[in-house]
Coordinates of N, CA and C in Angstrom, one line a residue:
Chain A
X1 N -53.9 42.9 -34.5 CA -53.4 41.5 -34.4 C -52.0 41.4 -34.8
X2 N -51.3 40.9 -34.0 CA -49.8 41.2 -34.6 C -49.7 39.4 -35.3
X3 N -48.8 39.8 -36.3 CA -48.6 39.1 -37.4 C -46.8 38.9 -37.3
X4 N -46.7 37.6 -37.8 CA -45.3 37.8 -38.3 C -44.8 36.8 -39.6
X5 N -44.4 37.0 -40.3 CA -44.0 36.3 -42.0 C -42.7 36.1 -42.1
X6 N -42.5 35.1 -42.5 CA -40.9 34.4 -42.3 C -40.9 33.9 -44.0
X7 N -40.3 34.0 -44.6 CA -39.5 33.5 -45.7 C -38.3 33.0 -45.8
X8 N -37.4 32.0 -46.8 CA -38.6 31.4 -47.7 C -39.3 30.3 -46.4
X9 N -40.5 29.7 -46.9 CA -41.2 28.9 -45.9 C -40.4 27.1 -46.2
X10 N -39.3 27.0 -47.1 CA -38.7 25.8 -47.4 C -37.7 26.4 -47.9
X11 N -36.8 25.5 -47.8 CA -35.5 26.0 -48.3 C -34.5 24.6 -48.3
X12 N -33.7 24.4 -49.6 CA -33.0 23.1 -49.8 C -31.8 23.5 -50.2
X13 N -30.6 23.5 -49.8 CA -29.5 24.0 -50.4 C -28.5 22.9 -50.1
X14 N -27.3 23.3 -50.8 CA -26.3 22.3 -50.9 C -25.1 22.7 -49.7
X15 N -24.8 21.6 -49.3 CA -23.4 22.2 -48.1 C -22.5 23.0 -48.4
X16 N -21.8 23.8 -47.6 CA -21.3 25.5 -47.8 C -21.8 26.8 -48.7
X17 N -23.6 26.3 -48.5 CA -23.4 27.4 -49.4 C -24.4 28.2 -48.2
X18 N -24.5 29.4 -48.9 CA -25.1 30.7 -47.6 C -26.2 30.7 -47.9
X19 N -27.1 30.8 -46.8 CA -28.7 30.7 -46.2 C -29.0 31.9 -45.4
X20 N -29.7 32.3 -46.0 CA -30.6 33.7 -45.2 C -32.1 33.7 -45.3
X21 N -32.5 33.8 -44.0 CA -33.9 33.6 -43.5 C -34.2 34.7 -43.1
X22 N -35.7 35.0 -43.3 CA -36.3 36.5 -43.0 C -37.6 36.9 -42.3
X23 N -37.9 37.6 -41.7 CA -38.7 37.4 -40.8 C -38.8 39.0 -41.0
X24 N -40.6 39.3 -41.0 CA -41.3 40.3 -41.4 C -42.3 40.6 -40.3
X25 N -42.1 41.2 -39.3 CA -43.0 41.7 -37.6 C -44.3 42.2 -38.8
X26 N -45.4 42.4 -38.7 CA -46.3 42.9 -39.2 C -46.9 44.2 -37.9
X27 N -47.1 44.1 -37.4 CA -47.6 45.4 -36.0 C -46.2 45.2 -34.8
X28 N -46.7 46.1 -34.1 CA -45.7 46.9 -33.0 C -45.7 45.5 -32.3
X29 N -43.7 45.8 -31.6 CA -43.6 45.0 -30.9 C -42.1 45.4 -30.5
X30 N -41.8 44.8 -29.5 CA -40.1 45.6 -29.2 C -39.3 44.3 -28.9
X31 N -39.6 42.8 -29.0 CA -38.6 42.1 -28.9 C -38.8 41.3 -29.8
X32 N -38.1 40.5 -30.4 CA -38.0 39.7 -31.5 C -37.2 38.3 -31.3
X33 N -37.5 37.2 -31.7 CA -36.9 35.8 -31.2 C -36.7 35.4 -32.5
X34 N -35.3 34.5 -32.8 CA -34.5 33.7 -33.6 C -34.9 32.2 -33.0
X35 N -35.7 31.0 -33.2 CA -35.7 30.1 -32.3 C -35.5 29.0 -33.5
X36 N -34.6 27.8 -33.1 CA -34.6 26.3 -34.0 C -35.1 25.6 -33.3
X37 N -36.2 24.8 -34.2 CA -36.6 23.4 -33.4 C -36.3 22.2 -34.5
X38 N -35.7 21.5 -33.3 CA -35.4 20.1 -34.0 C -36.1 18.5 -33.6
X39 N -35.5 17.9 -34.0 CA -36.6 16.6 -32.7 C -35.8 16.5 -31.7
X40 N -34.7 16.5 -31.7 CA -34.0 15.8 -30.3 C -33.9 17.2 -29.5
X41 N -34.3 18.6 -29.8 CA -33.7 19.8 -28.9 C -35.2 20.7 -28.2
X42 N -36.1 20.5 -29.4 CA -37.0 20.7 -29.2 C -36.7 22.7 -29.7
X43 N -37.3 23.3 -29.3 CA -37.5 24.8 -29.1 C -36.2 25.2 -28.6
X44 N -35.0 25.5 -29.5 CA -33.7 26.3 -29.3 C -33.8 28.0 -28.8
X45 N -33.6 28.6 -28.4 CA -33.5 30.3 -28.6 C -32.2 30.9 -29.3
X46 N -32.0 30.7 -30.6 CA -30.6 31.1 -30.8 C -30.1 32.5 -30.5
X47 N -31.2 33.5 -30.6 CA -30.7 35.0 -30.2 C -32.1 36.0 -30.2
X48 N -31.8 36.9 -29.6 CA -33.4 37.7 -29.6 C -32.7 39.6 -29.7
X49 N -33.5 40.3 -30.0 CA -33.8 41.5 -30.1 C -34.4 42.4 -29.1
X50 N -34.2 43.3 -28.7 CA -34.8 44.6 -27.9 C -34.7 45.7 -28.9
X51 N -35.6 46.4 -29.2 CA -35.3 47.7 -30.0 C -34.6 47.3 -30.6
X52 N -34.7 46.2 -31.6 CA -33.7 46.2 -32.3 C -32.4 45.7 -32.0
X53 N -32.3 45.9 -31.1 CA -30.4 45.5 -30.6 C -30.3 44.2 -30.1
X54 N -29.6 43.5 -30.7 CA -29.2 42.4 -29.9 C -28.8 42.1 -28.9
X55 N -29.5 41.2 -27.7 CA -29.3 41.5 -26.8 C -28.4 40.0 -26.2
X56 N -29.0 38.7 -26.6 CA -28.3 37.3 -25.7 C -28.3 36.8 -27.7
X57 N -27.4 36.6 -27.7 CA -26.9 35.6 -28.6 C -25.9 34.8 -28.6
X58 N -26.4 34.1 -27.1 CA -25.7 33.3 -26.5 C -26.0 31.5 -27.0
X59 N -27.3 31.9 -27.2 CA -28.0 30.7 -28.1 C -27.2 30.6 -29.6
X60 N -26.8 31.3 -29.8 CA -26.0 31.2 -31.7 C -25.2 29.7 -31.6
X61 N -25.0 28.8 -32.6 CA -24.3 27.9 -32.2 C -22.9 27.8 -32.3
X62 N -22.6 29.0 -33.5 CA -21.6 28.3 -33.9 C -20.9 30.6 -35.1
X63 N -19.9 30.7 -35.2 CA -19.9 31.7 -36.4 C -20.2 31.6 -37.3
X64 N -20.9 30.5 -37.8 CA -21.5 30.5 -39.3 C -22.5 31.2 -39.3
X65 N -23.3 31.2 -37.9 CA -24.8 32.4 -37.8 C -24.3 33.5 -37.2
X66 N -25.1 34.1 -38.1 CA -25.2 35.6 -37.9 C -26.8 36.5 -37.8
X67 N -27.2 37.2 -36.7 CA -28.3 37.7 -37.3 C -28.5 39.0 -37.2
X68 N -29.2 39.8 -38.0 CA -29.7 41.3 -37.6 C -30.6 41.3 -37.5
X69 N -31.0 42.9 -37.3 CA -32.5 43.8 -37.4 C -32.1 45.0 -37.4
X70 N -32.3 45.4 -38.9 CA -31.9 46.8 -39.4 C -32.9 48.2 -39.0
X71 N -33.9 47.2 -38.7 CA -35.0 47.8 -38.0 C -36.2 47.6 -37.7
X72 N -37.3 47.8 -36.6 CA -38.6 47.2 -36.2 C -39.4 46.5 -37.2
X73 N -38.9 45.9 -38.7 CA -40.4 45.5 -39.4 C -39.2 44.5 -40.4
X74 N -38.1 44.4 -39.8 CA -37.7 43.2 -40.8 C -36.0 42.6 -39.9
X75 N -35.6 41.1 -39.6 CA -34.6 41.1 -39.5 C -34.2 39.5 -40.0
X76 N -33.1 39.2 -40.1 CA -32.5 38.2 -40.6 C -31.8 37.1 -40.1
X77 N -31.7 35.5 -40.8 CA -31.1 34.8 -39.9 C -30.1 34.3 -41.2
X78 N -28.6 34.4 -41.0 CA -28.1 34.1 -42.0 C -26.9 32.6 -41.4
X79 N -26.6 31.8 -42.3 CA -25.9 30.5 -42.0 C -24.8 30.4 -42.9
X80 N -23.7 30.9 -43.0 CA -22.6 30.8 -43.8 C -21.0 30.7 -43.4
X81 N -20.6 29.3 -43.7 CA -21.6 28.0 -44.8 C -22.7 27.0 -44.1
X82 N -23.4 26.7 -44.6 CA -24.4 25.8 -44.1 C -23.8 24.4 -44.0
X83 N -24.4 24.1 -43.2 CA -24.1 22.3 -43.2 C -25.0 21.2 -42.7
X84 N -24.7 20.1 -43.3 CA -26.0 19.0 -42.9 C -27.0 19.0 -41.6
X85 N -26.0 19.8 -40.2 CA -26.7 19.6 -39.1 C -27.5 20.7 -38.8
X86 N -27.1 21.6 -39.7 CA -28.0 23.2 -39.8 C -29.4 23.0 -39.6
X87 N -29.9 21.1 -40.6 CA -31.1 21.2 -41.1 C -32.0 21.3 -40.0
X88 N -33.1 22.0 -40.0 CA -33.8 22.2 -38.7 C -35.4 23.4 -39.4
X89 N -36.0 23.4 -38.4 CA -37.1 24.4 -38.9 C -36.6 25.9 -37.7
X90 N -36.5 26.9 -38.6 CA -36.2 28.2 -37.4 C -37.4 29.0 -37.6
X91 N -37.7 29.4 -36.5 CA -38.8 30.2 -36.3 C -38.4 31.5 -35.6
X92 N -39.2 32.6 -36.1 CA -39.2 34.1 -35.6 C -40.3 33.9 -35.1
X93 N -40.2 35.3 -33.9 CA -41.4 34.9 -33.3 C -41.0 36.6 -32.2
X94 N -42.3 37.4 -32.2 CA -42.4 38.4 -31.5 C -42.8 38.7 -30.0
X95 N -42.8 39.3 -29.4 CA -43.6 39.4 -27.9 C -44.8 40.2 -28.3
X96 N -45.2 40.1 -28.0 CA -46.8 41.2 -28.1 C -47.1 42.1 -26.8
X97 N -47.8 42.9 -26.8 CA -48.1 43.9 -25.7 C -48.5 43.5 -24.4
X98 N -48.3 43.8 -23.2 CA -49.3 43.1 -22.6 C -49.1 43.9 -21.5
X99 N -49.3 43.3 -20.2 CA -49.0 44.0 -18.8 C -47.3 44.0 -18.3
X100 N -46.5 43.7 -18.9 CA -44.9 44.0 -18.8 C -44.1 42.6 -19.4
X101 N -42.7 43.0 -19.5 CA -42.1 42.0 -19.9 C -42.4 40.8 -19.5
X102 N -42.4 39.6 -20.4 CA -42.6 37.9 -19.8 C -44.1 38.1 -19.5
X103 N -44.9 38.6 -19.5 CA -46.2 38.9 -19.7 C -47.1 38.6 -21.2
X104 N -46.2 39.5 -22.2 CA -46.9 38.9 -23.1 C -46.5 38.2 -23.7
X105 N -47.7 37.2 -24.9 CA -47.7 35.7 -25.5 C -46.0 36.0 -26.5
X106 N -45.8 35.2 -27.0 CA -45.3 35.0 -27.9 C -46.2 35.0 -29.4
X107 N -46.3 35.7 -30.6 CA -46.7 35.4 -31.7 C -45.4 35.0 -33.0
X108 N -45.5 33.3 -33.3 CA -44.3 32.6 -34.0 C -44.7 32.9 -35.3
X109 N -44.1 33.1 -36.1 CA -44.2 32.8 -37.7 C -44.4 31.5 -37.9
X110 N -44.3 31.0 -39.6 CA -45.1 29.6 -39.2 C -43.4 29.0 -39.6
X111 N -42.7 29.5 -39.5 CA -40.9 29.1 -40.0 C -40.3 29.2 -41.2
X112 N -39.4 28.2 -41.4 CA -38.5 28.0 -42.6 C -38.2 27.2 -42.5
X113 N -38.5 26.2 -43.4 CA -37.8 24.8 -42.9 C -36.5 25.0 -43.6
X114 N -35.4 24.7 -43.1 CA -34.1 24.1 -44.0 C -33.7 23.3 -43.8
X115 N -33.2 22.2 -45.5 CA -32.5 21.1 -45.5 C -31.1 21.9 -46.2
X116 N -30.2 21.7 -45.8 CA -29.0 21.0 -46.0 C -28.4 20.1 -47.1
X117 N -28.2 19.6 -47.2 CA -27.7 18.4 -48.1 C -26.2 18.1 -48.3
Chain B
X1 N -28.5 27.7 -19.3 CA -29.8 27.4 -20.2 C -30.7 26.8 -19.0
X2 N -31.7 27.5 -18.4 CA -32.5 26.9 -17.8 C -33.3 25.1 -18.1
X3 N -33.9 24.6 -17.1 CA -34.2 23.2 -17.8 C -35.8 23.2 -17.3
X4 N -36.7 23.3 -18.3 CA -37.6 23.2 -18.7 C -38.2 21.6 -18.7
X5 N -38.7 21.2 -18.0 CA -39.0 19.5 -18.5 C -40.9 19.5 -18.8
X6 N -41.0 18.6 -19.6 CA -42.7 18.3 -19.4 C -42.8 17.0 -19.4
X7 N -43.9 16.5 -19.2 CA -43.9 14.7 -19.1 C -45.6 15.2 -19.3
X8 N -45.9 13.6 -19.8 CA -44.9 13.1 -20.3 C -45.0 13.3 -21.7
X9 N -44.0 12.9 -22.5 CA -43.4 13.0 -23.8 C -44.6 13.2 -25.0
X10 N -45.4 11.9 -24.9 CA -46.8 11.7 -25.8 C -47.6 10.9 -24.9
X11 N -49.0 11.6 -25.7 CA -50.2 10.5 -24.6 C -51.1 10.6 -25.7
X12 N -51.6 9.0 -25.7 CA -53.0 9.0 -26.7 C -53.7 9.0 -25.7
X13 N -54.9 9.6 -26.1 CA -56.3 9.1 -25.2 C -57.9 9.3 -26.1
X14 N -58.6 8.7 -25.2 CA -59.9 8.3 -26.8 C -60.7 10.0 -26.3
X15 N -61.1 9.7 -27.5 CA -62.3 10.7 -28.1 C -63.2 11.0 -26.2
X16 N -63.3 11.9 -25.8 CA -64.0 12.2 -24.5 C -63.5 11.9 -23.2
X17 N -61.9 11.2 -22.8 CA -61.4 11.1 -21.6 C -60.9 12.3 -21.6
X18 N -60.7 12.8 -20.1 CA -60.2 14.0 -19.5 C -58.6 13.7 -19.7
X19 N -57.4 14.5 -19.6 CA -56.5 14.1 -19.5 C -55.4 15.6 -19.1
X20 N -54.2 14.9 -18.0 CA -53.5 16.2 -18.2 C -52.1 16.5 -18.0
X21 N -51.3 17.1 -17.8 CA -49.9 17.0 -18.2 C -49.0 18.1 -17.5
X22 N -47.6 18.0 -17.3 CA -47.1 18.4 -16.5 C -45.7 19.3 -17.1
X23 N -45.5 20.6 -16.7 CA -44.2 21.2 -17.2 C -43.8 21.8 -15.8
X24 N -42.4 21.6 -15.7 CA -41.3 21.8 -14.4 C -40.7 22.6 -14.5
X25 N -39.8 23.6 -14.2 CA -39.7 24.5 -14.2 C -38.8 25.0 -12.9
X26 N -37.9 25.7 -13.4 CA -37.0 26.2 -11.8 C -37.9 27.0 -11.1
X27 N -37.9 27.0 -9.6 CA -39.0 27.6 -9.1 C -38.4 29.1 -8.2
X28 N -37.0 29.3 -8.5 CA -36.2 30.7 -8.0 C -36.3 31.3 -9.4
X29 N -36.7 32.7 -8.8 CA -36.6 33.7 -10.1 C -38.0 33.6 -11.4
X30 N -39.0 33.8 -10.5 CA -39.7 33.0 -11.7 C -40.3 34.2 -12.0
X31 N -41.0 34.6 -13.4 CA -41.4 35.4 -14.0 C -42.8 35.2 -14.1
X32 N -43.2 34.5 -15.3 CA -44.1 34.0 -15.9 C -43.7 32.5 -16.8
X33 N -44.9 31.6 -16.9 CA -45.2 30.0 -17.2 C -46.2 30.8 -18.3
X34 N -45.6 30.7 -19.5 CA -46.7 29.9 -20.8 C -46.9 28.7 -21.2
X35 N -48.1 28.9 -21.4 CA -48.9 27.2 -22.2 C -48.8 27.7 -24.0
X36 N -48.6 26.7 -24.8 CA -48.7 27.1 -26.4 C -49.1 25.8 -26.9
X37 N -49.8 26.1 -28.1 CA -50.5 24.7 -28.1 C -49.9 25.2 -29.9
X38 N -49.4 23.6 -30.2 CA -48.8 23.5 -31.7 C -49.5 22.7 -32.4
X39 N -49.9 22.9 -33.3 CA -50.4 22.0 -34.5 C -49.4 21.5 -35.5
X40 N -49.4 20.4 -35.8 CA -48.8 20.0 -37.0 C -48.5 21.0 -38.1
X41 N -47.5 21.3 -38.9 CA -47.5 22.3 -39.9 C -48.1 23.9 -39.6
X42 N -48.3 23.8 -38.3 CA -48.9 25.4 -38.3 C -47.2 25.7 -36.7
X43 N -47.7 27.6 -36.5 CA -46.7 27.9 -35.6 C -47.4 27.4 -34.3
X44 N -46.7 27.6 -33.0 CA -47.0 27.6 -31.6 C -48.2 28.7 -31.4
X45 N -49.4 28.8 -30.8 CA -50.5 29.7 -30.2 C -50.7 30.1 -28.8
X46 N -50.2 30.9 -28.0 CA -50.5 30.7 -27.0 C -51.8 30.6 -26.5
X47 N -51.5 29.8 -25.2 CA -53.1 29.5 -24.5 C -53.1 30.1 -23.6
X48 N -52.3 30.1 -22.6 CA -52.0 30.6 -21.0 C -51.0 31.6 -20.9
X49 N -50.8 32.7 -20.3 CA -49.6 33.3 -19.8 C -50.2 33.6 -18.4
X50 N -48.8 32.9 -17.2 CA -49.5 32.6 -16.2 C -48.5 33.3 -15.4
X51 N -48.7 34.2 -14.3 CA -48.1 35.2 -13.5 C -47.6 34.4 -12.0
X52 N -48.8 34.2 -11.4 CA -49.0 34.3 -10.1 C -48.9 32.9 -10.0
X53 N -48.4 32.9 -8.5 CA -48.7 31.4 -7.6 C -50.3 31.0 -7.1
X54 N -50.3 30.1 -8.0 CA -52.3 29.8 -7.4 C -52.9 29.7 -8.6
X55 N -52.4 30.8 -9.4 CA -52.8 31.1 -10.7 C -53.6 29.8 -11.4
X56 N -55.0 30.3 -11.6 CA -55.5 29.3 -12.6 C -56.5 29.5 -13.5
X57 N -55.9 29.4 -14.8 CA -56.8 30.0 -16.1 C -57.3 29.0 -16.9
X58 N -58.4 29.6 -17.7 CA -59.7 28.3 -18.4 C -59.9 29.6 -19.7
X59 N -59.5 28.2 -20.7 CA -60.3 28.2 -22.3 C -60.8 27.5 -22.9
X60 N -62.4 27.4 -22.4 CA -63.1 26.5 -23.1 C -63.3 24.8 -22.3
X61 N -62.5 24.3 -22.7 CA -62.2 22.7 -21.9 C -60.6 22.4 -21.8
X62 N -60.3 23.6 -21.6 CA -58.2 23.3 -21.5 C -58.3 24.5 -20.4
X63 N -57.7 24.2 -19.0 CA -57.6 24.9 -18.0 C -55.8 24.6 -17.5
X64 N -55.2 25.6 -16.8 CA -53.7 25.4 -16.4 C -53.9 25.7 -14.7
X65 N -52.7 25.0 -14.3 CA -52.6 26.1 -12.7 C -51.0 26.1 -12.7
X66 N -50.5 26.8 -11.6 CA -49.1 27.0 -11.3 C -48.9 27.3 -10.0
X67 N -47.7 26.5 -10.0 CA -47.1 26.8 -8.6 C -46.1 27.1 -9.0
X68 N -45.9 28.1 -8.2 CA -44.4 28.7 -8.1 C -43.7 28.0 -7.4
X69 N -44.0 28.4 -5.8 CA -43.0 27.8 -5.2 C -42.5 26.7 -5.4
X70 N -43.0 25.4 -5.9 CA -42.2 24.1 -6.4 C -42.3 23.8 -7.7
X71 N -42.2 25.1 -8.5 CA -42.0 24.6 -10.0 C -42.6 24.2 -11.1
X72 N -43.9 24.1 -10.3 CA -44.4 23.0 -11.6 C -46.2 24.1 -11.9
X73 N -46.2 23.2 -13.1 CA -47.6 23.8 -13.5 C -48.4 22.4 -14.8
X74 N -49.7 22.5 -14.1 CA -50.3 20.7 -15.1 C -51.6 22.2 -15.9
X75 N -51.3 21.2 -17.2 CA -52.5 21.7 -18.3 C -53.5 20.3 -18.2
X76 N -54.5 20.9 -18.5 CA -55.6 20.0 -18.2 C -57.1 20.0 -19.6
X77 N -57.2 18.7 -19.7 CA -58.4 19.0 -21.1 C -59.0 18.1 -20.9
X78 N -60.4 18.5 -20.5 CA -61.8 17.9 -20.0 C -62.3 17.4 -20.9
X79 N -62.7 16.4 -21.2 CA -63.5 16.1 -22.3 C -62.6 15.6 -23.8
X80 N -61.5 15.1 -24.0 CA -61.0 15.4 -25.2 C -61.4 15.0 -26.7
X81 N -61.2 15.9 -27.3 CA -61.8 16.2 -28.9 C -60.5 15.8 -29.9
X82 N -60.9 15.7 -30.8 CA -60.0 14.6 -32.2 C -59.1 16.2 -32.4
X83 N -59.5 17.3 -32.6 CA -59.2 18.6 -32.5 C -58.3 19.0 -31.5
X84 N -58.2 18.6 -30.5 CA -56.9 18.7 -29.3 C -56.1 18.0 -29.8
X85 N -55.8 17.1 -30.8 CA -54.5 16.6 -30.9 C -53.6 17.4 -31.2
X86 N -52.3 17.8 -30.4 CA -51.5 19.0 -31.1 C -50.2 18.5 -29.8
X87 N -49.2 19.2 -29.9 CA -48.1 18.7 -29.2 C -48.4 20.6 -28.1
X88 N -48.2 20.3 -27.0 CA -48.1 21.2 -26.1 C -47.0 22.0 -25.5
X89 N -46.7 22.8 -25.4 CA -45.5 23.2 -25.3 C -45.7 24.4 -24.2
X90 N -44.7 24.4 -23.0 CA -44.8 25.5 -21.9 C -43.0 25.7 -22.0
X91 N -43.8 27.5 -21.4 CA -42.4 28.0 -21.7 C -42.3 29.0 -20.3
X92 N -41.0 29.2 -19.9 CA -40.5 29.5 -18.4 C -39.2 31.0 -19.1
X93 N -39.8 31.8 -17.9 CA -39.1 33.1 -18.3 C -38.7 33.8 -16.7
X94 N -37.4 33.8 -16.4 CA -37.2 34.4 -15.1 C -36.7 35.6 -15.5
X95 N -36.7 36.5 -16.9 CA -36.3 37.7 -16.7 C -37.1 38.5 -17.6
X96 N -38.0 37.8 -18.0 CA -39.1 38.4 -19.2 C -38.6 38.4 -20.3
X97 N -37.4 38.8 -21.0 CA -37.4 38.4 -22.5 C -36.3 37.0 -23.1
X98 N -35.9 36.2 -21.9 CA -35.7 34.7 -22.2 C -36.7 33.8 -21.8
X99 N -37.0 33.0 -23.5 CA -38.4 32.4 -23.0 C -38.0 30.9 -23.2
X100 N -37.5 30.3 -22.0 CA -36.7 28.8 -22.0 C -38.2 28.0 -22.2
X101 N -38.4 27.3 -23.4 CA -39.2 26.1 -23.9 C -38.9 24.7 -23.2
X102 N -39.9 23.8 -23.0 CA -40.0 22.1 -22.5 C -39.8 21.9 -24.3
X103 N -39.6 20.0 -23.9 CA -39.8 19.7 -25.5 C -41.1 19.2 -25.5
X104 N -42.0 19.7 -25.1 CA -43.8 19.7 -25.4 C -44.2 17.9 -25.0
X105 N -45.1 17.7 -25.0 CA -45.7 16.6 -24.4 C -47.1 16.8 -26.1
X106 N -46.8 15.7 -27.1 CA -48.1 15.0 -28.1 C -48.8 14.5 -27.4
X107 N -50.1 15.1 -28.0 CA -51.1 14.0 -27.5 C -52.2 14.0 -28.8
X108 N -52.1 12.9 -28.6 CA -53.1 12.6 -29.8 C -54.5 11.7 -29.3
X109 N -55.6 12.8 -29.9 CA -57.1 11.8 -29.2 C -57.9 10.8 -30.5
X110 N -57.8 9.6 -29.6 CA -58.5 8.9 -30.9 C -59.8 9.3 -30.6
X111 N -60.5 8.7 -32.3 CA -62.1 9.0 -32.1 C -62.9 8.2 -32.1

């Protein structure tokens, strides 16, 4: 059952300071999703993973984000400096196995919320 | 950025009316149509991952279909339960690992 753990699950910080969010794949998987949802945008894709590598981080908004994956079982969403419109819930979220790419489900972590302030 | 639409936005309906809903979708280049059903405070689940033109799949009392050729695809819930309230979310993929999301259609069932 693929799993995935996102830390911290809340997060309150003050404007310019640095935010890193973390996202923990638990079983095999080869692509990995960066996603914000907000009310008015709904489900963003800020950037995704293949093996690891980044592949469209065309979704990024802005150079305050940055993200990696140092490797298949952990990677990062980092926001520096943060700012009031940052505030949003981001979600990791893996592909699972299935009959070929766009095939299989998506499995989401349950997020991070971040405020801003 | 592809444009994903669903309608409509929120629907109440009572305890045991059928009800169902619609996500749009470019109909060049299509991949696969997911259904994901969200709960309040919890992640997205998927329900459907849907291939084919014609395509039509059943879980329980929530069934989907899809057309390709004009884009569209209706989720469908027979009978609705206080337990289907959740915001619905379909998601459109023309290359398999961009997975462009609707902003989901609420529905909440009274009881």
């Amino acid at each position: 059952d693929a799993g995935v753990i996102q830390s911290p699950r809340h997060e309150v910080t003050e404007m310019g300071q640095e935010v890193t969010l973390r996202c923990k794949p638990i079983s095999g998987h080869n692509s990995l999703f960066w996603y914000r949802q907000t009310m008015m945008r709904g489900l963003e894709l800020l950037i995704y993973f293949n093996n690891n590598v980044p592949i469209d981080d065309s979704g990024m908004p802005e150079d305050r984000f940055s993200a990696k994956m140092p490797n298949a079982s952990f990677s990062t969403l980092k926001i520096q400096p943060s700012e009031p419109r940052d505030s949003a819930v981001y979600f990791c979220a893996i592909r699972g196995p299935a009959g070929g790419p766009g095939t299989g489900e998506l499995f989401f972590g349950e997020g991070s919320r971040l405020t801003v302030l | 950025i592809l444009n994903v639409e669903q309608s409509p936005q929120s629907l109440h309906v009572q305890e045991g009316d059928s009800t169902n809903f619609t996500c749009s979708f470019p109909s060049s280049n299509f991949y696969a149509l997911h259904w994901y059903r969200w709960e309040t405070a919890k992640s997205p689940e998927a329900l459907f991952v849907m291939t084919l033109n014609g395509d039509e799949k059943k879980k329980g009392r929530i069934s989907a279909t899809l057309n390709t050729k004009e884009g569209y695809s209706y989720l469908y819930i027979k009978g609705s339960q206080p337990e289907d309230s959740a915001t619905y979310l379909c998601a459109f993929t023309n290359t398999g690992n961009q997975f462009y999301f609707g902003t989901g259609t609420s529905l909440t069932v009274i009881p």
